[in-house]
Amino acid sequence: MKAIAARRHHRFAPVVLLALALVLTGGLYAALAPSAEGAAAPTTDDVEAGRALFVANCATCHGVNAEGRDGNPTLIGVGAASVDFQVSTGRMPMQLEGPQAAAKPPQFDREEIDQLAAYVASLGPGPAVPSAEQVDPALGDPANGGAIFRTNCAMCHGAIGAGGALSEGKYAPALAQSTPTEIYTAMLTGPQSMPVFNDANITPEEKRDVIAYLEEQKNGSPGGTSLGSIGPVGEGIWIWVVGMGLLIASAVWIGAKSS
Amino acid sequence: MSTVNRAAGGTADYLDQRTGVGLAVKSFARKIFPDHWSFLLGEIALYSFVVLLISGVFLTMFFVPSMTLVTYDGPFAAMNGVEMSEAFASTLALSFEVTGGLLMRQIHHWAALLFMASIVTHMMRVFFTGAFRKPREINWLVGFVLMILGLAAGFSGYSLPDDVLSGNGLRITDGVVKSIPVVGSYMSYMIFGGEFPGEHIIPRLFTLHILVIPGLILALIGLHLFLVVLHKHTQYPGPGRTDRNVVGYPLFPVYVAKAGGFFFIVFGVIALMAGTMTINPVWNYGPYDPSPVGAGAQPDWYMLFLEGALRLMPGTGTEWVIAGYTLSLNVLIPAVIVPGLLFTALALYPFIEAWASGDKREHHVLDRPRNAPVRTASGVAILTAFFVLLVAGANDLVATHFALSLNDLSRLFRVLFFVAPVIAFVVTKRICLGLQRKDRELVLHGHETGRIVRFANGEYVEVHKPLDQYERWLRVNYDAHRPLELLPAEDERGVRRKGYRRDALRARVSRFFYEDRVEPVTPAELAAAQSHGEHDALGGAEHGDPTLLQAAANIKPEHGGNPAGEVVAGPRTPRH
């Protein structure tokens, strides 16, 4: 102890302390944070906790027993997958009325989302949250996923999922920030204006291929900056702003003060 | 004399004795061109065309213009095992296997966008400065045809990779051709060699794209430049510049250096963009298949106005079936009639204006846009209509990026397409007339100096500094055409005059062009204004109030070294 005290003014002391603090925090987080494997099958307690959360946060619109009211849909039979998608992307609880619920930072943590999902799943049979293996992009075939995406998804989400407009202010969101699980549950449950792609329509393996294709897009464009992947309109803006802008500036420079 | 000089001189002499080239070089090297940055806009188009030729030759070495189906097997994992045409497969190979291939593809495509952008900008410069007036009407038409050929070159090249996006464009083209009454279906079958998409369109577009269209463009560029040399270049108005001279520098060495240097700048900017920004990532769009279509499917910017027109046209009630034949007005009007009218107006504008003004003189000094208010306003109106269509073609992106409703946007653009050009016309014309009036004010009264002088009787005036003769020349030397007079319908014997109705129409058009105008200041007006000012300022000063003399003396420095006693002389023109 004395040896340590003697070196407390050493110039590396702050660095060592910082490193120790970081290791401690990281270690505690790793030990205490709920892992995916740790989230075992929901218990009765989870369902009860989920019901309490539901009554406090969702019942105003969806009804005390999730039966739906005033044009808001019933949640009986939508399954855990739907709750997981809507709540973990922050779409529910809805912030304000609009053409469609916008994604925002989620209001609940992972445990609460699982509890809510367990409660809604207990109301009636519905699609479950996929397993980690089901959504693992490494197991999918991006080429097949690309073909499926072009045929089924690109007409709303754009060629590589940059998003697109729908009628009356609705839109298909960009998919760059979506996690594999969100992509899977979205296909499975068809949130907002999206149609349902059930397992007969696009098999679970094909869904994984789509996930692999979309994950591939996160590697960036081989041609340089992607310019938002919004197609020729973006390119047109850039040729006018950068191309013509630089060249007219050069022309002004070349033609400056000559006669 | 050094060896190098002797060698150069010897070679030049050898050539001159055999071809007489010395005479041509001598006169050409001494040819005078006026200098202005806006005269370089056409050069951007020329140089991007050169870049297109160079990069295009490279691309043809690897591109396979065939619609034969193959299965992809290559380094791009996301396409492995996908069935595609050889055209698409060779484009992927160009992008991912050929060394420098992707850079060349991107150079070619960015250069194509720049080619059209610079043509349009150059055309705007020519239009707004009236450079199309006699004797350059023919060259305006040559330039117009070049623009159309540029569109054709862009469109045919855009379709070659046979990807989903360009395939959708071809499908729209097919629909547009089919909408032409009577001959439409036959023409579509002729173009595609059967039902769309067929197996012929890519090789056919390839021949057009690499042989016919560039050949025509090259020939017309030659004619365009020949006419520029023949007519001599126009120049901006300024001291010493008239319709009978050209003020500027000789081609050699000044413009050889400037223009040669500018080529490398243009090439450099294109290469910079191509090296850092993705363009037309066909690997994202996938091989063409008639069934899928992606959101955000748009053509390159120069065709976007057509897409916009199609998007704006209401579909219901505009498709008529007459005796078993369908008349697709919902396609015919936006894709054929509207652009047809816009382009015809653009091509014929020089002739319309000449007809309205009755001006048959040659013009080599450019107009300042404000001095031709109706022309400037018409140009802005056409551009506004074009811009509305452009934005309408991107209405889905506007909707998503600004969180607006697509349907509201379509309704808004439908109204704007008709209303915005009218508003733009009126506002631009008012601004032009306002600027002309401001010029008149300046010429008559001079610049405000911010110096206030108080007279003995308590009156305050602001001292105005008269324009120097160069500034004045720029502002008074322009044509303010007057509307053509309409001769009476009957001659003095009461016989109906031949051609009266045509004259009446011409007079109406002429009135539209020239009824509202601001005449340039005449020398008499200027003299009157100046003597008037002199009267005020001098009258006060000469009454010998020492304070005022002191104040007047303070003005002296601007006056250019007059002795103190003569402070009040000269054309200073205070306003009252």
Coordinates of N, CA, C and O in Angstrom, one line a residue, chain A residues 99 141-147 149-160 162-172 213 216-217 220-259, chain B residues 35-37 40-41 44 76-80 82 96 102 106 109-110 113-114 117-118 120-121 124 158 164-165 241 249 258 261-262 265-266 269 272-281 283-287 291-296 298-301 304 393-394 396-397 399-401 404-408 411:
Chain A
P99 N -49.6 11.3 -40.8 CA -49.8 10.3 -41.8 C -49.4 8.9 -41.4 O -50.0 7.9 -41.7
D141 N -27.8 -15.3 -48.4 CA -27.2 -15.1 -49.8 C -27.6 -13.7 -50.3 O -28.8 -13.5 -50.7
P142 N -26.6 -12.8 -50.3 CA -27.0 -11.4 -50.7 C -27.5 -11.3 -52.1 O -28.4 -10.5 -52.5
A143 N -27.0 -12.2 -53.0 CA -27.4 -12.1 -54.4 C -28.9 -12.4 -54.6 O -29.7 -11.7 -55.2
N144 N -29.3 -13.5 -53.9 CA -30.7 -13.9 -53.9 C -31.6 -12.8 -53.2 O -32.6 -12.5 -53.7
G145 N -31.0 -12.3 -52.1 CA -31.7 -11.3 -51.4 C -31.9 -10.1 -52.2 O -33.0 -9.4 -52.2
G146 N -30.9 -9.7 -53.0 CA -31.0 -8.6 -53.9 C -32.2 -8.8 -54.9 O -33.0 -7.9 -55.2
A147 N -32.3 -10.0 -55.5 CA -33.3 -10.2 -56.5 C -34.7 -10.1 -55.8 O -35.6 -9.5 -56.4
F149 N -35.4 -8.4 -53.1 CA -35.6 -7.0 -52.7 C -36.1 -6.2 -53.9 O -37.0 -5.4 -53.8
R150 N -35.4 -6.4 -55.1 CA -35.8 -5.7 -56.3 C -37.3 -5.9 -56.7 O -38.0 -5.0 -57.1
T151 N -37.7 -7.2 -56.5 CA -39.0 -7.6 -56.9 C -40.1 -7.1 -55.9 O -41.2 -6.7 -56.3
N152 N -39.8 -7.2 -54.6 CA -40.8 -7.0 -53.6 C -40.7 -5.7 -52.8 O -41.7 -5.2 -52.3
C153 N -39.5 -5.1 -52.7 CA -39.3 -4.0 -51.7 C -39.0 -2.7 -52.4 O -39.3 -1.6 -51.9
A154 N -38.2 -2.8 -53.6 CA -37.6 -1.6 -54.1 C -38.6 -0.6 -54.6 O -38.3 0.6 -54.6
M155 N -39.8 -1.1 -55.0 CA -40.8 -0.1 -55.5 C -41.2 0.9 -54.4 O -41.7 2.0 -54.8
C156 N -41.0 0.6 -53.1 CA -41.3 1.7 -52.1 C -40.0 2.1 -51.5 O -39.8 3.3 -51.2
H157 N -39.1 1.2 -51.2 CA -37.9 1.5 -50.4 C -36.7 2.0 -51.2 O -35.7 2.3 -50.7
G158 N -36.9 1.9 -52.6 CA -35.8 2.3 -53.4 C -34.8 1.1 -53.7 O -34.9 0.1 -52.9
A159 N -34.0 1.3 -54.7 CA -33.2 0.1 -55.1 C -32.3 -0.5 -54.0 O -32.2 -1.7 -54.0
I160 N -31.8 0.3 -53.1 CA -31.0 -0.3 -52.1 C -31.5 0.2 -50.7 O -30.7 0.2 -49.7
A162 N -33.0 3.2 -49.8 CA -32.8 4.6 -49.4 C -34.1 5.2 -49.0 O -34.1 6.4 -48.6
G163 N -35.2 4.5 -49.2 CA -36.5 5.1 -48.8 C -37.2 5.7 -50.0 O -36.6 6.0 -51.0
G164 N -38.5 6.0 -49.8 CA -39.3 6.6 -50.9 C -40.6 7.1 -50.4 O -41.0 6.9 -49.3
A165 N -41.3 7.9 -51.3 CA -42.5 8.5 -50.9 C -43.7 7.6 -51.2 O -43.7 6.9 -52.2
L166 N -44.7 7.7 -50.3 CA -46.0 7.0 -50.6 C -47.0 8.2 -50.7 O -46.7 9.3 -50.6
S167 N -48.3 7.8 -50.8 CA -49.3 8.8 -51.0 C -49.6 9.6 -49.7 O -49.4 9.0 -48.6
E168 N -50.1 10.8 -49.8 CA -50.6 11.6 -48.7 C -49.7 11.7 -47.5 O -50.1 11.6 -46.4
G169 N -48.4 11.9 -47.8 CA -47.5 12.2 -46.7 C -46.9 10.9 -46.1 O -46.1 11.0 -45.2
K170 N -47.4 9.8 -46.5 CA -46.8 8.5 -46.0 C -45.5 8.2 -46.7 O -45.3 8.8 -47.8
Y171 N -44.7 7.4 -46.1 CA -43.4 7.1 -46.8 C -42.9 5.8 -46.4 O -43.2 5.3 -45.3
A172 N -42.0 5.3 -47.2 CA -41.3 4.1 -46.9 C -39.9 4.5 -46.4 O -39.2 5.2 -47.1
Y213 N -28.5 -8.9 -48.0 CA -28.4 -7.9 -49.1 C -28.3 -6.5 -48.5 O -27.5 -5.7 -48.8
E216 N -25.1 -5.8 -46.7 CA -24.0 -5.6 -47.7 C -24.0 -4.1 -48.1 O -22.9 -3.6 -48.3
Q217 N -25.1 -3.4 -48.1 CA -25.2 -2.0 -48.5 C -24.4 -1.1 -47.5 O -24.1 0.0 -47.9
G220 N -20.8 0.6 -48.0 CA -20.6 1.8 -48.8 C -20.5 1.5 -50.3 O -20.6 0.3 -50.7
S221 N -20.4 2.5 -51.1 CA -20.4 2.4 -52.5 C -19.0 2.2 -53.1 O -18.1 2.9 -52.6
P222 N -18.8 1.3 -54.0 CA -17.5 1.1 -54.6 C -17.0 2.4 -55.4 O -15.8 2.5 -55.6
G223 N -18.0 3.2 -55.8 CA -17.6 4.3 -56.6 C -17.3 5.6 -55.9 O -17.1 6.6 -56.5
G224 N -17.2 5.6 -54.6 CA -16.9 6.8 -53.8 C -18.1 7.1 -52.9 O -18.8 6.2 -52.5
T225 N -18.3 8.4 -52.6 CA -19.5 8.7 -51.7 C -20.7 8.3 -52.5 O -20.8 8.4 -53.7
S226 N -21.7 7.9 -51.7 CA -22.9 7.4 -52.4 C -23.9 8.5 -52.8 O -24.8 8.2 -53.5
L227 N -23.7 9.7 -52.3 CA -24.6 10.8 -52.6 C -26.0 10.5 -52.1 O -27.0 10.9 -52.7
G228 N -26.1 9.7 -51.1 CA -27.4 9.4 -50.5 C -28.2 8.3 -51.2 O -29.3 8.0 -50.9
S229 N -27.6 7.8 -52.3 CA -28.2 6.7 -53.0 C -29.6 7.0 -53.5 O -30.5 6.2 -53.5
I230 N -29.8 8.3 -53.8 CA -31.2 8.7 -54.2 C -31.3 8.7 -55.8 O -32.3 9.2 -56.3
G231 N -30.3 8.3 -56.5 CA -30.4 8.2 -57.9 C -30.1 9.4 -58.7 O -29.4 10.3 -58.2
P232 N -30.5 9.5 -59.9 CA -30.0 10.6 -60.8 C -30.4 12.0 -60.4 O -29.7 12.9 -60.8
V233 N -31.4 12.2 -59.6 CA -31.7 13.6 -59.2 C -30.6 14.1 -58.3 O -30.1 15.3 -58.5
G234 N -30.1 13.3 -57.4 CA -28.9 13.7 -56.6 C -27.7 14.0 -57.5 O -27.1 15.0 -57.3
E235 N -27.5 13.1 -58.4 CA -26.3 13.4 -59.3 C -26.5 14.7 -60.1 O -25.6 15.4 -60.3
G236 N -27.8 14.9 -60.5 CA -28.0 16.2 -61.2 C -27.7 17.4 -60.4 O -27.1 18.4 -60.8
I237 N -28.1 17.3 -59.1 CA -27.9 18.5 -58.2 C -26.4 18.7 -58.1 O -25.8 19.8 -58.1
W238 N -25.6 17.6 -57.9 CA -24.2 17.7 -57.7 C -23.5 18.2 -58.9 O -22.5 19.0 -58.8
I239 N -23.9 17.8 -60.1 CA -23.2 18.3 -61.3 C -23.4 19.8 -61.4 O -22.5 20.5 -61.8
W240 N -24.5 20.3 -61.0 CA -24.8 21.8 -61.1 C -24.0 22.5 -60.0 O -23.4 23.5 -60.3
V241 N -24.1 21.9 -58.8 CA -23.5 22.7 -57.7 C -22.0 22.6 -57.7 O -21.2 23.6 -57.7
V242 N -21.5 21.3 -57.8 CA -20.0 21.1 -57.7 C -19.4 21.3 -59.1 O -18.5 22.2 -59.3
G243 N -19.9 20.6 -60.1 CA -19.3 20.7 -61.5 C -19.4 22.1 -62.1 O -18.4 22.8 -62.3
M244 N -20.6 22.6 -62.3 CA -20.7 23.9 -62.9 C -20.2 25.0 -61.9 O -19.7 26.0 -62.4
G245 N -20.4 24.8 -60.6 CA -20.0 25.7 -59.7 C -18.5 26.0 -59.8 O -18.0 27.1 -59.9
L246 N -17.7 24.9 -59.7 CA -16.2 25.0 -59.8 C -15.8 25.6 -61.1 O -14.9 26.4 -61.2
L247 N -16.5 25.1 -62.2 CA -16.0 25.6 -63.6 C -16.4 27.0 -63.8 O -15.6 27.7 -64.4
I248 N -17.5 27.5 -63.3 CA -17.8 28.9 -63.5 C -16.9 29.7 -62.7 O -16.4 30.8 -63.1
A249 N -16.6 29.2 -61.5 CA -15.6 30.0 -60.7 C -14.3 30.0 -61.4 O -13.6 31.1 -61.4
S250 N -13.8 28.9 -62.0 CA -12.6 29.0 -62.8 C -12.7 29.9 -64.0 O -11.7 30.6 -64.3
A251 N -13.8 29.9 -64.6 CA -14.0 30.7 -65.8 C -13.9 32.2 -65.4 O -13.3 33.0 -66.1
V252 N -14.5 32.5 -64.3 CA -14.5 33.9 -63.8 C -13.0 34.3 -63.5 O -12.5 35.4 -63.8
W253 N -12.3 33.3 -62.9 CA -10.9 33.5 -62.6 C -10.1 33.8 -63.8 O -9.3 34.7 -63.9
I254 N -10.3 32.9 -64.9 CA -9.6 33.0 -66.1 C -9.9 34.3 -66.8 O -9.0 35.0 -67.4
G255 N -11.2 34.7 -66.8 CA -11.6 35.9 -67.5 C -11.5 37.2 -66.8 O -11.9 38.2 -67.2
A256 N -11.0 37.1 -65.5 CA -11.0 38.2 -64.7 C -10.0 39.3 -65.2 O -8.9 39.0 -65.6
K257 N -10.5 40.5 -65.1 CA -9.7 41.8 -65.4 C -8.7 41.6 -66.5 O -7.5 41.5 -66.3
S258 N -9.3 41.5 -67.7 CA -8.4 41.3 -68.8 C -8.5 42.5 -69.7 O -7.5 42.8 -70.4
S259 N -9.6 43.1 -69.8 CA -9.8 44.2 -70.8 C -10.5 45.3 -70.1 O -11.1 45.2 -69.1
Chain B
D35 N -12.9 39.2 -74.4 CA -12.6 38.4 -73.2 C -13.8 38.6 -72.2 O -14.2 39.7 -71.9
H36 N -14.4 37.5 -71.8 CA -15.3 37.6 -70.7 C -15.5 36.2 -70.2 O -15.5 35.2 -71.0
W37 N -15.7 36.0 -68.9 CA -15.8 34.7 -68.3 C -17.0 33.9 -69.0 O -16.9 32.7 -69.2
L40 N -16.7 31.5 -71.8 CA -16.0 30.2 -71.6 C -17.0 29.1 -71.4 O -16.7 27.9 -71.3
L41 N -18.3 29.4 -71.3 CA -19.3 28.4 -71.0 C -19.4 27.4 -72.1 O -19.5 26.2 -71.9
I44 N -16.7 24.9 -71.9 CA -17.0 23.8 -71.0 C -17.6 22.6 -71.8 O -17.3 21.5 -71.6
F76 N -18.3 -9.4 -57.8 CA -19.3 -8.6 -57.1 C -20.3 -9.6 -56.5 O -21.2 -10.2 -57.2
A77 N -20.1 -9.9 -55.2 CA -20.9 -11.0 -54.5 C -22.4 -10.9 -54.6 O -23.1 -11.9 -54.8
A78 N -22.9 -9.7 -54.5 CA -24.3 -9.5 -54.5 C -25.0 -9.7 -55.8 O -26.2 -9.5 -56.0
M79 N -24.2 -10.2 -56.9 CA -24.8 -10.5 -58.1 C -24.5 -11.9 -58.5 O -25.0 -12.3 -59.6
N80 N -23.8 -12.7 -57.7 CA -23.4 -14.0 -58.1 C -24.6 -14.9 -58.4 O -25.5 -15.0 -57.6
V82 N -26.9 -14.5 -60.6 CA -28.0 -13.7 -61.1 C -28.0 -13.7 -62.6 O -26.9 -13.5 -63.2
F96 N -15.8 -3.6 -62.0 CA -15.2 -4.3 -60.9 C -13.9 -5.1 -61.3 O -13.2 -5.6 -60.5
L102 N -14.0 1.5 -63.5 CA -15.1 2.2 -62.8 C -14.8 3.7 -62.9 O -15.8 4.5 -63.1
Q106 N -17.3 6.4 -64.6 CA -17.8 7.6 -63.8 C -17.4 8.9 -64.5 O -18.2 9.8 -64.5
H109 N -19.8 9.3 -67.4 CA -21.2 9.8 -67.0 C -21.2 11.2 -66.4 O -22.1 12.0 -66.8
W110 N -20.3 11.5 -65.6 CA -20.2 12.9 -65.1 C -20.0 13.9 -66.2 O -20.6 15.0 -66.2
L113 N -23.3 14.5 -67.9 CA -24.1 15.5 -67.2 C -23.6 16.9 -67.3 O -24.4 17.8 -67.5
L114 N -22.3 17.0 -67.3 CA -21.7 18.3 -67.4 C -21.9 18.9 -68.8 O -22.1 20.1 -69.0
A117 N -25.3 20.3 -68.9 CA -25.4 21.4 -68.0 C -24.7 22.6 -68.7 O -25.3 23.7 -68.6
S118 N -23.6 22.4 -69.3 CA -22.9 23.6 -69.8 C -23.5 24.0 -71.1 O -23.6 25.2 -71.4
V120 N -26.8 24.0 -71.7 CA -27.9 24.8 -71.2 C -27.5 26.1 -70.7 O -28.1 27.2 -71.1
T121 N -26.4 26.2 -69.9 CA -25.9 27.4 -69.4 C -25.4 28.4 -70.5 O -25.7 29.6 -70.6
M124 N -28.3 29.8 -72.3 CA -28.9 30.9 -71.5 C -28.1 32.2 -71.7 O -28.7 33.2 -71.9
Y158 N -27.4 6.3 -71.6 CA -27.9 6.0 -70.3 C -28.6 4.6 -70.3 O -28.6 3.9 -69.3
V164 N -32.1 -1.9 -64.3 CA -33.5 -1.7 -64.1 C -33.9 -0.3 -64.3 O -34.9 0.0 -64.9
L165 N -33.1 0.6 -63.8 CA -33.4 2.1 -63.9 C -33.6 2.5 -65.3 O -34.6 3.1 -65.7
R241 N -16.3 49.7 -78.0 CA -16.8 48.5 -78.6 C -18.0 48.9 -79.5 O -19.0 49.4 -78.9
Y249 N -8.1 40.2 -77.3 CA -6.7 39.8 -77.4 C -6.6 38.8 -78.6 O -7.6 38.1 -78.9
K258 N -5.2 30.4 -72.4 CA -6.4 30.4 -71.5 C -7.2 29.2 -71.8 O -7.6 28.5 -70.9
G261 N -5.5 25.9 -71.1 CA -5.5 25.6 -69.6 C -6.9 25.3 -69.1 O -7.0 24.4 -68.2
F262 N -7.9 25.9 -69.7 CA -9.2 25.6 -69.2 C -9.6 24.2 -69.5 O -10.4 23.6 -68.7
I265 N -8.6 22.2 -66.7 CA -9.4 22.5 -65.5 C -10.7 21.7 -65.6 O -11.1 21.0 -64.7
V266 N -11.3 21.7 -66.8 CA -12.6 20.9 -67.0 C -12.3 19.5 -66.8 O -13.1 18.8 -66.0
V269 N -11.8 18.8 -63.1 CA -13.1 18.8 -62.2 C -13.9 17.5 -62.5 O -14.4 16.9 -61.5
L272 N -12.1 14.7 -60.8 CA -12.3 14.9 -59.3 C -13.6 14.3 -58.9 O -13.7 13.5 -57.9
M273 N -14.7 14.7 -59.6 CA -16.0 14.2 -59.3 C -16.1 12.7 -59.5 O -16.6 12.0 -58.6
A274 N -15.5 12.2 -60.6 CA -15.6 10.8 -60.9 C -14.8 10.0 -59.9 O -15.1 8.8 -59.6
G275 N -13.7 10.6 -59.3 CA -12.9 9.8 -58.4 C -13.5 9.8 -57.0 O -13.1 8.9 -56.2
T276 N -14.4 10.7 -56.7 CA -14.9 10.7 -55.3 C -16.4 10.5 -55.2 O -16.9 10.2 -54.1
M277 N -17.2 10.6 -56.3 CA -18.6 10.5 -56.2 C -19.2 9.4 -57.1 O -18.9 9.4 -58.3
T278 N -19.9 8.5 -56.5 CA -20.6 7.5 -57.3 C -21.6 8.1 -58.2 O -22.3 9.0 -57.9
I279 N -21.6 7.6 -59.5 CA -22.6 8.0 -60.4 C -23.2 6.7 -61.1 O -22.4 5.8 -61.4
N280 N -24.5 6.7 -61.2 CA -25.1 5.6 -61.9 C -24.6 4.2 -61.4 O -24.1 3.4 -62.2
P281 N -24.8 3.9 -60.1 CA -24.3 2.6 -59.6 C -25.3 1.5 -60.1 O -26.2 1.1 -59.4
W283 N -24.9 -1.5 -60.3 CA -25.0 -2.7 -59.5 C -26.1 -2.6 -58.4 O -26.5 -3.6 -57.9
N284 N -26.4 -1.4 -58.0 CA -27.6 -1.3 -57.1 C -28.9 -1.5 -57.8 O -29.8 -2.1 -57.2
Y285 N -29.0 -1.1 -59.0 CA -30.3 -1.2 -59.7 C -30.6 -2.6 -60.2 O -31.8 -3.0 -60.2
G286 N -29.6 -3.4 -60.5 CA -29.8 -4.8 -60.9 C -30.0 -4.9 -62.4 O -30.3 -3.9 -63.0
P287 N -29.9 -6.1 -62.9 CA -30.1 -6.3 -64.4 C -31.6 -6.0 -64.7 O -32.5 -6.3 -63.9
S291 N -40.4 -6.6 -64.8 CA -41.4 -6.5 -63.7 C -41.0 -5.6 -62.6 O -41.9 -4.8 -62.1
P292 N -39.8 -5.5 -62.1 CA -39.6 -4.6 -60.9 C -39.4 -3.1 -61.3 O -39.0 -2.8 -62.5
V293 N -39.7 -2.2 -60.4 CA -39.4 -0.8 -60.6 C -39.1 -0.3 -59.2 O -39.7 -0.6 -58.2
G294 N -38.0 0.5 -59.1 CA -37.6 1.0 -57.8 C -38.2 2.4 -57.5 O -38.4 3.2 -58.4
A295 N -38.4 2.7 -56.2 CA -38.8 4.1 -55.9 C -37.6 5.0 -56.2 O -36.5 4.5 -56.2
G296 N -37.9 6.2 -56.5 CA -36.9 7.1 -56.9 C -36.3 6.8 -58.3 O -35.2 7.1 -58.6
Q298 N -35.8 7.9 -61.7 CA -35.8 9.1 -62.4 C -34.7 9.0 -63.5 O -33.7 8.3 -63.3
P299 N -34.9 9.8 -64.6 CA -33.8 9.9 -65.6 C -32.8 10.9 -65.1 O -32.9 11.5 -64.1
D300 N -31.7 11.0 -65.9 CA -30.7 12.0 -65.6 C -31.4 13.4 -65.7 O -32.4 13.5 -66.3
W301 N -30.7 14.4 -65.2 CA -31.4 15.6 -64.9 C -31.9 16.3 -66.2 O -33.0 16.9 -66.2
L304 N -35.3 15.0 -66.9 CA -36.2 15.0 -65.8 C -37.5 15.8 -66.0 O -38.5 15.5 -65.5
G393 N -40.6 16.3 -61.4 CA -40.0 15.0 -61.7 C -39.4 14.4 -60.5 O -39.1 13.2 -60.4
A394 N -39.0 15.2 -59.5 CA -38.4 14.7 -58.3 C -39.4 14.9 -57.1 O -38.9 15.0 -56.0
D396 N -41.2 12.9 -55.5 CA -41.1 11.9 -54.4 C -40.0 12.3 -53.4 O -40.1 12.2 -52.2
L397 N -38.9 12.8 -54.0 CA -37.7 13.1 -53.1 C -38.1 14.4 -52.3 O -37.7 14.5 -51.2
A399 N -41.0 15.2 -51.4 CA -41.9 14.8 -50.4 C -41.2 14.1 -49.2 O -41.5 14.5 -48.0
T400 N -40.3 13.2 -49.4 CA -39.6 12.5 -48.3 C -38.7 13.4 -47.6 O -38.6 13.4 -46.4
H401 N -37.9 14.3 -48.3 CA -36.9 15.1 -47.7 C -37.5 16.3 -46.9 O -36.9 16.8 -46.0
L404 N -43.4 16.3 -46.8 CA -44.7 16.8 -47.4 C -45.5 15.7 -48.0 O -45.0 14.6 -48.2
S405 N -46.7 16.0 -48.3 CA -47.6 15.0 -49.0 C -47.3 15.0 -50.5 O -47.4 16.1 -51.1
L406 N -47.1 13.9 -51.0 CA -46.9 13.7 -52.5 C -48.1 14.3 -53.3 O -47.9 15.0 -54.3
N407 N -49.3 14.0 -52.8 CA -50.5 14.4 -53.5 C -50.6 15.9 -53.5 O -50.9 16.5 -54.5
D408 N -50.3 16.6 -52.4 CA -50.4 18.0 -52.3 C -49.3 18.6 -53.3 O -49.6 19.6 -53.9
R411 N -50.5 18.5 -56.8 CA -51.6 19.6 -57.1 C -50.9 20.9 -57.2 O -51.2 21.7 -58.1

